[in-house]
């Protein structure tokens, strides 16, 4: 008991770190060709260190199989935060061709088998991968925030349409199962993008309907913090401003 108290004082006195786990929409360099991920635009709003571990093309499954959650677990310290946001690469079907990213369907403890890269892989559901990762980090004394995926360009048809993918709901299920914080980042981005209008938002998607420009990534990062502040998530204490555009949802 005493040792734990001393430890938590020690770690709060040291600089803490926010780890980011996600795909190209969060990663440094985004989807290439001048796009960028929102994880690159977090640091202006916090004095904490940022460790952006997001990497393009990854799903909850492939990030896990690559050992990238393990890398974070090896580094994370008590009092740090880990933000987990996936969904863009998690869909699809395991048959006839497994792309190595598709999760097992379902929201619970369902298991699928698939031979990928010569290995008969045990594949979990999207919520199970996130719940396992969250449990690993909380056991190490870190705090976890599961965040819903960013929207594809909601103005691409000419009128505003935001239909959250099933992984948005799955992210919330994972957070509830693990007992960790959740923000609906996707809904906050969509709300701000609706008010910005089609010309501005279309300009944020220079190569396709998924990957944002630098200007777009900055707004996506601000939308994340708006969700954190509106949600009363304790990560707010790491911020040096609580003023972000948009409305609370
Ligand atoms: C927050 O802190 C960072 C790091 O010191 C600084 O670069 C940034 O300007 C600050 N932002 C605000 C809004 O105070
Ligand atoms: C993969 O492993 C599972 C569980 O042991 C087994 O049921 C399945 O037949 C295996 N698949 C292949 C292709 O070996």
XYZ file of N, CA and C and ligand atoms in Angstrom:
775
model
N 0.839 -1.210 0.000
C 0.000 0.000 0.000
C 0.864 1.246 0.000
N 1.814 1.294 0.970
C 2.685 2.453 1.092
C 3.529 2.623 -0.175
N 4.071 1.518 -0.652
C 4.916 1.567 -1.854
C 4.122 2.108 -3.047
N 2.874 1.679 -3.154
C 2.051 2.120 -4.280
C 1.808 3.632 -4.215
N 1.588 4.138 -3.003
C 1.357 5.574 -2.837
C 2.592 6.360 -3.257
N 3.742 5.912 -2.765
C 4.994 6.592 -3.106
C 5.187 6.578 -4.616
N 4.920 5.413 -5.212
C 5.083 5.273 -6.658
C 4.198 6.250 -7.430
N 2.943 6.392 -6.998
C 2.053 7.247 -7.775
C 2.431 8.724 -7.611
N 2.960 9.085 -6.420
C 3.464 10.452 -6.268
C 4.643 10.667 -7.204
N 5.544 9.671 -7.216
C 6.751 9.795 -8.036
C 6.379 9.950 -9.504
N 5.407 9.134 -9.970
C 5.122 9.187 -11.402
C 4.363 10.456 -11.762
N 3.543 10.996 -10.842
C 2.838 12.220 -11.207
C 3.787 13.420 -11.199
N 4.894 13.294 -10.447
C 5.862 14.391 -10.445
C 6.687 14.390 -11.731
N 6.846 13.222 -12.342
C 7.592 13.141 -13.598
C 6.655 13.439 -14.762
N 7.240 13.783 -15.898
C 6.424 14.003 -17.096
C 5.773 12.690 -17.486
N 4.492 12.739 -17.763
C 3.800 11.538 -18.209
C 3.665 11.563 -19.719
N 3.223 10.443 -20.230
C 3.171 10.271 -21.686
C 1.773 9.844 -22.112
N 1.350 10.346 -23.245
C 0.130 9.870 -23.896
C 0.568 9.013 -25.084
N 0.249 7.732 -25.026
C 0.531 6.816 -26.136
C -0.677 6.773 -27.055
N -0.424 6.762 -28.343
C -1.495 6.695 -29.335
C -1.342 5.417 -30.146
N -2.409 4.613 -30.187
C -2.408 3.363 -30.960
C -3.523 3.459 -31.991
N -3.180 3.341 -33.260
C -4.207 3.462 -34.289
C -3.652 3.181 -35.671
N -4.384 3.651 -36.666
C -4.041 3.387 -38.076
C -3.583 4.669 -38.773
N -3.641 4.679 -40.106
C -3.125 5.819 -40.878
C -3.815 7.125 -40.546
N -5.078 7.076 -40.117
C -5.793 8.323 -39.830
C -5.236 9.009 -38.582
N -4.413 8.289 -37.835
C -3.753 8.835 -36.635
C -2.236 8.942 -36.831
N -1.699 8.197 -37.783
C -0.243 8.009 -37.885
C 0.486 9.193 -38.499
N 1.749 9.300 -38.153
C 2.646 10.238 -38.806
C 2.710 9.899 -40.302
N 2.406 10.873 -41.144
C 2.439 10.635 -42.585
C 1.119 10.122 -43.137
N 0.142 9.894 -42.287
C -1.206 9.519 -42.712
C -1.197 8.415 -43.754
N -1.895 8.657 -44.861
C -1.959 7.699 -45.955
C -1.019 8.091 -47.094
N 0.006 8.881 -46.790
C 0.967 9.301 -47.809
C 0.455 10.452 -48.657
N 1.251 10.842 -49.668
C 0.892 11.896 -50.631
C 0.467 13.194 -49.944
N 1.164 13.542 -48.867
C 0.887 14.817 -48.200
C -0.228 14.769 -47.164
N -0.873 13.607 -47.000
C -1.890 13.508 -45.944
C -1.179 13.302 -44.601
N -1.922 13.484 -43.517
C -1.318 13.271 -42.213
C -2.367 12.771 -41.233
N -1.900 12.127 -40.183
C -2.797 11.597 -39.164
C -2.965 12.592 -38.027
N -4.081 12.491 -37.318
C -4.388 13.472 -36.271
C -3.471 13.364 -35.066
N -2.824 12.207 -34.882
C -1.901 12.040 -33.761
C -0.732 13.010 -33.801
N -0.457 13.537 -34.998
C 0.643 14.499 -35.144
C 0.271 15.883 -34.639
N -1.006 16.105 -34.347
C -1.464 17.452 -33.974
C -2.034 17.516 -32.561
N -1.605 16.565 -31.744
C -2.051 16.495 -30.358
C -1.169 17.376 -29.469
N 0.122 17.416 -29.768
C 1.077 18.038 -28.835
C 0.863 19.523 -28.542
N 0.287 20.342 -29.443
C 0.094 21.743 -29.053
C -0.854 21.932 -27.870
N -1.608 20.911 -27.514
C -2.649 21.073 -26.501
C -2.305 20.447 -25.161
N -1.082 19.927 -25.050
C -0.702 19.274 -23.800
C 0.791 19.462 -23.554
N 1.157 19.509 -22.297
C 2.580 19.579 -21.959
C 3.146 18.167 -21.767
N 2.284 17.152 -21.856
C 2.748 15.766 -21.730
C 3.487 15.358 -23.005
N 4.317 14.328 -22.873
C 4.963 13.761 -24.059
C 3.938 12.966 -24.849
N 4.105 12.963 -26.163
C 3.236 12.159 -27.029
C 4.087 11.066 -27.660
N 3.617 9.845 -27.579
C 4.272 8.742 -28.279
C 3.268 8.199 -29.292
N 3.378 8.681 -30.515
C 2.417 8.279 -31.553
C 2.858 6.966 -32.183
N 2.243 5.880 -31.744
C 2.600 4.534 -32.210
C 1.666 4.053 -33.322
N 0.808 4.953 -33.796
C -0.113 4.560 -34.871
C 0.671 4.252 -36.136
N 0.140 3.334 -36.915
C 0.841 2.939 -38.144
C -0.185 2.610 -39.229
N 0.116 3.085 -40.429
C -0.833 2.946 -41.531
C -1.164 1.488 -41.805
N -2.406 1.262 -42.193
C -2.819 -0.053 -42.678
C -3.181 -1.051 -41.600
N -3.097 -0.644 -40.336
C -3.308 -1.626 -39.277
C -4.761 -1.660 -38.803
N -5.138 -2.852 -38.373
C -6.432 -3.081 -37.720
C -6.140 -3.478 -36.278
N -7.192 -3.625 -35.489
C -7.005 -4.110 -34.111
C -6.270 -5.451 -34.134
N -6.621 -6.288 -35.121
C -5.987 -7.611 -35.221
C -4.515 -7.510 -35.620
N -4.216 -6.778 -36.691
C -2.823 -6.779 -37.158
C -1.921 -5.980 -36.230
N -2.456 -4.947 -35.586
C -1.666 -4.196 -34.597
C -1.277 -5.131 -33.447
N -2.229 -5.989 -33.068
C -1.967 -6.969 -32.010
C -0.944 -8.000 -32.475
N -1.181 -8.594 -33.665
C -0.285 -9.646 -34.149
C 1.135 -9.130 -34.348
N 1.273 -7.872 -34.787
C 2.594 -7.256 -34.969
C 3.322 -7.021 -33.643
N 2.630 -7.172 -32.539
C 3.261 -6.925 -31.236
C 3.323 -5.458 -30.868
N 2.497 -4.642 -31.525
C 2.596 -3.192 -31.277
C 1.967 -2.778 -29.947
N 0.928 -3.489 -29.510
C 0.416 -3.218 -28.159
C 1.460 -3.660 -27.121
N 2.164 -4.744 -27.422
C 3.197 -5.236 -26.501
C 4.322 -4.217 -26.374
N 4.682 -3.583 -27.489
C 5.719 -2.541 -27.456
C 5.298 -1.412 -26.518
N 4.025 -1.007 -26.613
C 3.534 0.057 -25.726
C 3.549 -0.437 -24.279
N 3.110 -1.673 -24.063
C 3.083 -2.227 -22.699
C 4.488 -2.272 -22.094
N 5.500 -2.489 -22.930
C 6.881 -2.537 -22.440
C 7.361 -1.157 -21.977
N 6.753 -0.110 -22.508
C 7.226 1.255 -22.207
C 6.347 2.014 -21.227
N 5.064 1.667 -21.199
C 4.097 2.508 -20.482
C 4.373 2.505 -18.979
N 4.155 3.666 -18.359
C 4.378 3.786 -16.916
C 3.059 4.116 -16.237
N 3.005 3.814 -14.954
C 1.820 4.139 -14.169
C 1.512 5.626 -14.325
N 0.262 5.952 -14.585
C -0.148 7.346 -14.747
C -0.182 7.808 -16.195
N 0.465 7.074 -17.093
C 0.379 7.405 -18.524
C -1.022 7.095 -19.044
N -1.318 7.658 -20.213
C -2.571 7.344 -20.907
C -2.269 6.601 -22.200
N -3.150 5.698 -22.564
C -3.070 5.043 -23.872
C -4.409 5.267 -24.580
N -4.350 5.894 -25.740
C -5.546 6.135 -26.552
C -5.546 5.110 -27.687
N -6.648 4.386 -27.814
C -6.741 3.312 -28.818
C -7.882 3.633 -29.777
N -7.574 3.705 -31.067
C -8.613 4.034 -32.061
C -8.375 3.242 -33.348
N -9.266 2.318 -33.623
C -9.178 1.505 -34.848
C -10.548 1.424 -35.514
N -10.594 0.785 -36.668
C -11.853 0.535 -37.361
C -11.760 0.606 -38.877
N -10.871 1.474 -39.399
C -10.826 1.642 -40.856
C -10.374 0.382 -41.593
N -9.573 -0.449 -40.943
C -9.003 -1.622 -41.625
C -9.509 -2.939 -41.041
N -10.558 -2.873 -40.249
C -11.018 -4.062 -39.514
C -12.130 -4.844 -40.203
N -12.720 -4.253 -41.238
C -13.851 -4.912 -41.894
C -13.397 -5.981 -42.880
N -14.318 -6.375 -43.729
C -14.005 -7.376 -44.740
C -14.312 -8.775 -44.263
N -13.887 -9.721 -45.092
C -14.213 -11.117 -44.836
C -12.936 -11.949 -44.776
N -12.935 -12.985 -43.949
C -11.763 -13.864 -43.841
C -11.657 -14.815 -45.017
N -12.783 -14.981 -45.752
C -12.764 -15.884 -46.901
C -13.257 -15.132 -48.149
N -12.817 -15.440 -49.342
C -11.860 -16.519 -49.636
C -10.413 -16.132 -49.345
N -10.122 -14.821 -49.224
C -8.734 -14.421 -48.995
C -8.644 -13.588 -47.729
N -7.825 -14.023 -46.797
C -7.622 -13.305 -45.535
C -6.523 -12.266 -45.755
N -6.861 -10.986 -45.553
C -5.862 -9.918 -45.743
C -5.014 -9.683 -44.496
N -5.250 -10.475 -43.456
C -4.448 -10.346 -42.241
C -4.957 -9.280 -41.291
N -6.003 -8.555 -41.702
C -6.508 -7.446 -40.885
C -7.936 -7.676 -40.391
N -8.725 -8.382 -41.179
C -10.134 -8.624 -40.835
C -10.242 -9.340 -39.489
N -11.144 -8.854 -38.655
C -11.368 -9.489 -37.358
C -12.426 -10.591 -37.492
N -12.517 -11.413 -36.465
C -13.605 -12.384 -36.383
C -14.905 -11.608 -36.156
N -16.009 -11.997 -36.818
C -17.241 -11.218 -36.592
C -17.798 -11.467 -35.211
N -18.576 -10.485 -34.761
C -19.145 -10.576 -33.424
C -18.559 -9.524 -32.514
N -19.094 -9.483 -31.298
C -18.672 -8.445 -30.362
C -18.171 -9.024 -29.041
N -18.097 -10.326 -28.961
C -17.717 -10.936 -27.688
C -16.505 -11.841 -27.808
N -16.646 -13.060 -27.266
C -15.495 -13.965 -27.190
C -15.452 -14.958 -28.357
N -16.179 -14.634 -29.453
C -16.132 -15.506 -30.624
C -14.686 -15.645 -31.125
N -14.377 -16.811 -31.686
C -13.031 -17.062 -32.218
C -13.151 -17.589 -33.638
N -12.272 -17.140 -34.528
C -12.181 -17.676 -35.885
C -10.758 -18.198 -36.075
N -10.624 -19.129 -37.018
C -9.287 -19.594 -37.392
C -9.075 -19.270 -38.850
N -7.856 -18.866 -39.180
C -7.519 -18.619 -40.574
C -6.018 -18.791 -40.730
N -5.641 -19.417 -41.828
C -4.207 -19.557 -42.086
C -3.749 -18.284 -42.788
N -2.947 -17.494 -42.082
C -2.420 -16.253 -42.632
C -0.904 -16.264 -42.487
N -0.224 -15.977 -43.579
C 1.243 -15.950 -43.547
C 1.800 -17.285 -43.034
N 1.126 -18.368 -43.434
C 1.605 -19.703 -43.074
C 1.284 -20.146 -41.656
N 0.556 -19.298 -40.936
C 0.238 -19.628 -39.539
C -1.268 -19.766 -39.382
N -1.706 -20.830 -38.728
C -3.125 -20.996 -38.406
C -3.426 -20.063 -37.229
N -3.947 -18.893 -37.558
C -4.082 -17.824 -36.558
C -5.436 -17.893 -35.851
N -5.412 -17.726 -34.556
C -6.635 -17.612 -33.770
C -7.056 -16.144 -33.797
N -8.198 -15.864 -34.391
C -8.623 -14.480 -34.616
C -9.772 -14.132 -33.675
N -9.639 -12.989 -33.028
C -10.631 -12.530 -32.061
C -11.536 -11.478 -32.702
N -12.566 -11.090 -31.969
C -13.439 -10.002 -32.423
C -12.750 -8.656 -32.158
N -13.246 -7.631 -32.835
C -12.710 -6.281 -32.635
C -12.770 -5.870 -31.157
N -13.938 -6.009 -30.485
C -13.951 -5.614 -29.073
C -12.981 -6.429 -28.217
N -12.799 -7.715 -28.549
C -11.908 -8.548 -27.728
C -10.457 -8.073 -27.828
N -10.016 -7.708 -29.046
C -8.641 -7.193 -29.175
C -8.452 -5.931 -28.342
N -9.425 -5.024 -28.408
C -9.296 -3.755 -27.677
C -9.405 -3.977 -26.173
N -10.307 -4.869 -25.790
C -10.480 -5.149 -24.359
C -9.201 -5.769 -23.787
N -8.599 -6.704 -24.516
C -7.353 -7.329 -24.039
C -6.245 -6.292 -23.885
N -6.127 -5.415 -24.882
C -5.090 -4.384 -24.817
C -5.353 -3.464 -23.628
N -6.610 -3.039 -23.475
C -6.955 -2.135 -22.371
C -6.649 -2.786 -21.027
N -6.995 -4.063 -20.901
C -6.728 -4.762 -19.636
C -5.235 -4.830 -19.344
N -4.432 -5.041 -20.389
C -2.972 -5.078 -20.209
C -2.464 -3.742 -19.675
N -2.957 -2.656 -20.261
C -2.450 -1.336 -19.853
C -2.943 -0.940 -18.460
N -4.207 -1.227 -18.178
C -4.709 -0.839 -16.847
C -4.008 -1.661 -15.757
N -3.660 -2.908 -16.062
C -2.932 -3.725 -15.073
C -1.556 -3.123 -14.773
N -1.034 -2.349 -15.718
C 0.270 -1.704 -15.527
C 0.135 -0.320 -14.889
N -1.103 0.055 -14.552
C -1.322 1.347 -13.896
C -1.585 2.493 -14.853
N -1.641 2.191 -16.140
C -1.950 3.239 -17.113
C -3.455 3.434 -17.208
N -3.852 4.579 -17.784
C -5.261 4.825 -18.034
C -5.504 4.667 -19.527
N -6.677 4.175 -19.850
C -6.965 3.854 -21.251
C -8.205 4.606 -21.717
N -8.123 5.124 -22.910
C -9.274 5.762 -23.558
C -9.459 5.106 -24.920
N -10.602 4.464 -25.098
C -10.942 3.890 -26.398
C -11.779 4.921 -27.150
N -11.373 5.191 -28.382
C -11.938 6.277 -29.177
C -12.511 5.680 -30.462
N -13.667 6.184 -30.892
C -14.245 5.638 -32.125
C -13.527 6.195 -33.346
N -13.540 5.426 -34.417
C -12.808 5.784 -35.643
C -13.332 7.066 -36.271
N -12.473 7.726 -37.040
C -12.859 8.943 -37.753
C -13.804 8.593 -38.900
N -14.657 9.549 -39.292
C -15.553 9.288 -40.430
C -14.805 9.350 -41.754
N -15.284 8.624 -42.749
C -14.904 8.928 -44.126
C -15.584 10.256 -44.472
N -15.091 10.925 -45.503
C -15.605 12.252 -45.862
C -17.139 12.263 -45.915
N -17.778 12.914 -44.928
C -19.247 12.871 -44.896
C -19.908 13.775 -45.943
N -19.102 14.522 -46.684
C -19.646 15.402 -47.730
C -19.409 14.839 -49.130
N -18.935 13.604 -49.240
C -18.501 13.139 -50.565
C -19.639 12.989 -51.574
N -20.854 12.853 -51.113
C -21.966 12.732 -52.071
C -22.529 14.092 -52.463
N -22.003 15.168 -51.851
C -22.534 16.502 -52.134
C -23.442 16.995 -51.032
N -24.096 16.062 -50.327
C -24.834 16.468 -49.124
C -24.234 15.724 -47.926
N -24.500 16.247 -46.763
C -23.868 15.697 -45.569
C -24.527 14.387 -45.145
N -23.725 13.319 -45.094
C -24.223 12.021 -44.625
C -23.174 11.416 -43.696
N -23.551 11.178 -42.452
C -22.633 10.466 -41.558
C -23.305 9.199 -41.068
N -22.785 8.063 -41.546
C -23.277 6.763 -41.083
C -22.133 6.046 -40.397
N -22.118 6.041 -39.063
C -20.995 5.407 -38.358
C -20.866 3.940 -38.740
N -19.647 3.475 -38.921
C -19.420 2.059 -39.198
C -19.733 1.253 -37.940
N -19.853 -0.069 -38.088
C -20.173 -0.893 -36.913
C -19.054 -0.842 -35.876
N -17.838 -0.466 -36.310
C -16.724 -0.437 -35.358
C -16.827 0.732 -34.376
N -17.655 1.700 -34.685
C -17.910 2.785 -33.723
C -18.629 2.205 -32.498
N -19.703 1.487 -32.742
C -20.419 0.837 -31.634
C -19.562 -0.216 -30.950
N -18.754 -0.918 -31.740
C -17.890 -1.962 -31.168
C -16.846 -1.355 -30.223
N -16.372 -0.149 -30.557
C -15.374 0.510 -29.697
C -15.988 0.806 -28.328
N -17.247 1.239 -28.347
C -17.926 1.524 -27.080
C -18.126 0.235 -26.277
N -18.488 -0.834 -26.976
C -18.655 -2.139 -26.310
C -17.339 -2.562 -25.651
N -16.238 -2.359 -26.359
C -14.920 -2.737 -25.823
C -14.599 -1.936 -24.569
N -14.872 -0.620 -24.624
C -14.566 0.236 -23.475
C -15.394 -0.189 -22.265
N -16.679 -0.487 -22.499
C -17.538 -0.907 -21.392
C -17.060 -2.236 -20.815
N -16.686 -3.160 -21.695
C -16.232 -4.472 -21.219
C -14.957 -4.348 -20.388
N -14.077 -3.440 -20.781
C -12.802 -3.279 -20.070
C -12.916 -2.301 -18.902
N -14.041 -1.587 -18.825
C -14.204 -0.601 -17.757
C -13.285 0.598 -17.920
N -13.069 1.011 -19.156
C -12.214 2.181 -19.409
C -13.020 3.275 -20.114
N -12.411 4.431 -20.254
C -13.100 5.580 -20.842
C -13.323 5.385 -22.345
N -14.373 6.056 -22.825
C -14.714 5.998 -24.252
C -15.090 7.391 -24.721
N -14.633 7.761 -25.910
C -15.166 8.957 -26.567
C -15.604 8.585 -27.975
N -16.698 9.206 -28.409
C -17.173 8.998 -29.785
C -16.531 10.063 -30.671
N -15.243 9.849 -30.915
C -14.466 10.797 -31.725
C -15.116 11.000 -33.087
N -15.567 9.889 -33.693
C -16.189 9.969 -35.019
C -17.347 10.948 -35.045
N -18.206 10.894 -34.039
C -19.371 11.778 -33.990
C -18.945 13.238 -33.835
N -17.890 13.487 -33.064
C -17.402 14.861 -32.889
C -16.791 15.405 -34.178
N -16.039 14.563 -34.873
C -15.482 15.004 -36.169
C -16.635 15.298 -37.125
N -17.596 14.385 -37.187
C -18.727 14.565 -38.105
C -19.471 15.857 -37.801
N -19.692 16.148 -36.530
C -20.430 17.343 -36.136
C -19.689 18.615 -36.577
N -18.386 18.648 -36.339
C -17.613 19.831 -36.745
C -17.545 19.923 -38.271
N -17.376 18.772 -38.922
C -17.316 18.768 -40.386
C -18.657 19.212 -40.992
N -19.749 18.887 -40.346
C -21.053 19.336 -40.845
C -21.117 20.864 -40.822
N -20.653 21.446 -39.715
C -20.745 22.914 -39.610
C -19.732 23.612 -40.514
N -18.625 22.966 -40.838
C -17.628 23.597 -41.722
C -18.076 23.618 -43.184
N -18.958 22.706 -43.562
C -19.507 22.707 -44.918
C -18.666 21.935 -45.920
N -19.250 21.696 -47.098
C -18.652 20.762 -48.053
C -17.351 21.273 -48.665
N -17.240 22.559 -48.980
C -16.018 23.031 -49.648
C -14.792 22.846 -48.757
N -14.945 23.280 -47.512
C -13.818 23.163 -46.575
C -13.489 21.689 -46.348
N -14.513 20.888 -46.077
C -14.265 19.493 -45.706
C -13.740 18.683 -46.900
N -14.272 18.934 -48.101
C -13.728 18.236 -49.277
C -12.243 18.554 -49.450
N -11.855 19.785 -49.109
C -10.437 20.156 -49.244
C -9.562 19.423 -48.223
N -10.190 18.886 -47.181
C -9.443 18.127 -46.169
C -9.126 16.701 -46.631
N -9.746 16.270 -47.720
C -9.549 14.889 -48.211
C -8.941 14.933 -49.613
N -7.610 15.199 -49.705
C -6.991 15.434 -51.014
C -6.823 14.186 -51.887
N -6.764 12.988 -51.302
C -6.453 11.815 -52.130
C -7.579 10.785 -52.187
N -8.422 10.740 -51.172
C -9.487 9.734 -51.125
C -10.473 10.167 -50.037
N -11.395 9.294 -49.648
C -12.373 9.731 -48.644
C -11.998 9.357 -47.199
N -10.759 8.881 -47.023
C -10.344 8.410 -45.699
C -9.267 9.276 -45.044
N -8.277 9.681 -45.860
C -7.072 10.309 -45.311
C -7.138 11.825 -45.421
N -6.840 12.500 -44.311
C -6.963 13.955 -44.292
C -5.639 14.653 -44.580
N -5.788 15.880 -45.067
C -4.666 16.807 -45.181
C -4.202 17.182 -43.778
N -3.106 17.913 -43.736
C -2.619 18.443 -42.467
C -3.680 19.327 -41.810
N -4.316 20.198 -42.588
C -5.351 21.084 -42.028
C -6.506 20.251 -41.467
N -6.891 19.211 -42.196
C -7.969 18.340 -41.725
C -7.572 17.595 -40.463
N -6.328 17.117 -40.416
C -5.865 16.348 -39.251
C -5.878 17.211 -37.994
N -5.575 18.495 -38.158
C -5.599 19.400 -37.005
C -7.017 19.522 -36.444
N -7.997 19.625 -37.332
C -9.400 19.714 -36.886
C -9.831 18.388 -36.239
N -9.368 17.275 -36.792
C -9.698 15.956 -36.230
C -9.096 15.808 -34.824
N -7.885 16.351 -34.630
C -7.259 16.323 -33.297
C -8.059 17.193 -32.320
N -8.478 18.367 -32.775
C -9.278 19.254 -31.916
C -10.617 18.597 -31.555
N -11.206 17.894 -32.522
C -12.474 17.199 -32.261
C -12.290 16.121 -31.193
N -11.141 15.469 -31.224
C -10.837 14.462 -30.188
C -10.844 15.119 -28.808
N -10.149 16.246 -28.685
C -10.083 16.905 -27.378
C -11.426 17.503 -26.964
N -12.203 17.944 -27.957
C -13.558 18.416 -27.628
C -14.348 17.272 -26.984
N -14.221 16.084 -27.559
C -14.918 14.913 -27.012
C -14.413 14.579 -25.606
N -13.108 14.723 -25.397
C -12.518 14.444 -24.076
C -13.059 15.426 -23.037
N -13.073 16.711 -23.402
C -13.532 17.744 -22.461
C -15.026 17.586 -22.185
N -15.812 17.420 -23.255
C -17.269 17.281 -23.083
C -17.614 16.016 -22.306
N -16.813 14.968 -22.481
C -17.087 13.695 -21.817
C -16.598 13.664 -20.377
N -15.910 14.730 -19.949
C -15.383 14.744 -18.585
C -14.339 13.655 -18.361
N -13.618 13.301 -19.426
C -12.592 12.259 -19.332
C -11.390 12.841 -18.575
N -10.836 12.053 -17.657
C -9.763 12.566 -16.795
C -8.511 12.980 -17.581
N -8.382 12.530 -18.810
C -7.265 12.953 -19.677
C -7.229 14.471 -19.819
N -8.363 15.095 -19.576
C -8.478 16.557 -19.614
C -7.398 17.232 -18.763
N -7.009 16.577 -17.671
C -6.019 17.199 -16.773
C -4.636 17.292 -17.420
N -4.437 16.601 -18.527
C -3.159 16.691 -19.242
C -3.150 17.847 -20.245
N -4.286 18.502 -20.412
C -4.398 19.541 -21.443
C -4.050 20.912 -20.885
N -3.462 21.759 -21.719
C -3.199 23.121 -21.264
C -4.223 24.115 -21.818
N -5.247 23.605 -22.466
C -6.415 24.424 -22.811
C -7.619 23.489 -22.853
N -8.793 24.009 -22.540
C -10.004 23.184 -22.680
C -10.946 23.827 -23.683
N -10.407 24.777 -24.446
C -11.229 25.496 -25.419
C -11.005 24.927 -26.824
N -12.004 24.244 -27.332
C -11.924 23.652 -28.671
C -13.208 23.961 -29.429
N -13.107 24.081 -30.763
C -14.315 24.396 -31.531
C -15.359 23.291 -31.457
N -16.605 23.646 -31.737
C -17.682 22.662 -31.791
C -18.523 22.669 -30.525
N -19.600 21.886 -30.614
C -20.555 21.780 -29.501
C -20.374 20.445 -28.814
N -20.762 20.394 -27.528
C -20.839 19.093 -26.861
C -22.024 18.323 -27.419
N -21.855 17.037 -27.628
C -22.940 16.210 -28.186
C -23.660 15.460 -27.062
C 0.547 23.990 -24.533
O 1.873 23.580 -24.165
C 2.733 23.375 -25.267
C 4.020 22.797 -24.738
O 4.573 23.642 -23.759
C 2.903 24.651 -26.034
O 3.719 24.412 -27.159
C 1.558 25.165 -26.491
O 1.717 26.418 -27.085
C 0.605 25.270 -25.327
N -0.702 25.569 -25.851
C -1.530 26.393 -25.243
C -2.850 26.575 -25.931
O -1.259 26.964 -24.196
C -6.625 -24.317 -37.138
O -6.715 -24.648 -35.765
C -8.026 -24.996 -35.338
C -8.009 -25.185 -33.821
O -7.050 -26.100 -33.459
C -8.483 -26.218 -36.083
O -9.819 -26.533 -35.711
C -8.429 -25.946 -37.588
O -8.756 -27.125 -38.314
C -7.039 -25.484 -38.000
N -7.072 -25.115 -39.395
C -6.165 -25.567 -40.271
C -6.333 -25.123 -41.685
O -5.238 -26.281 -39.932
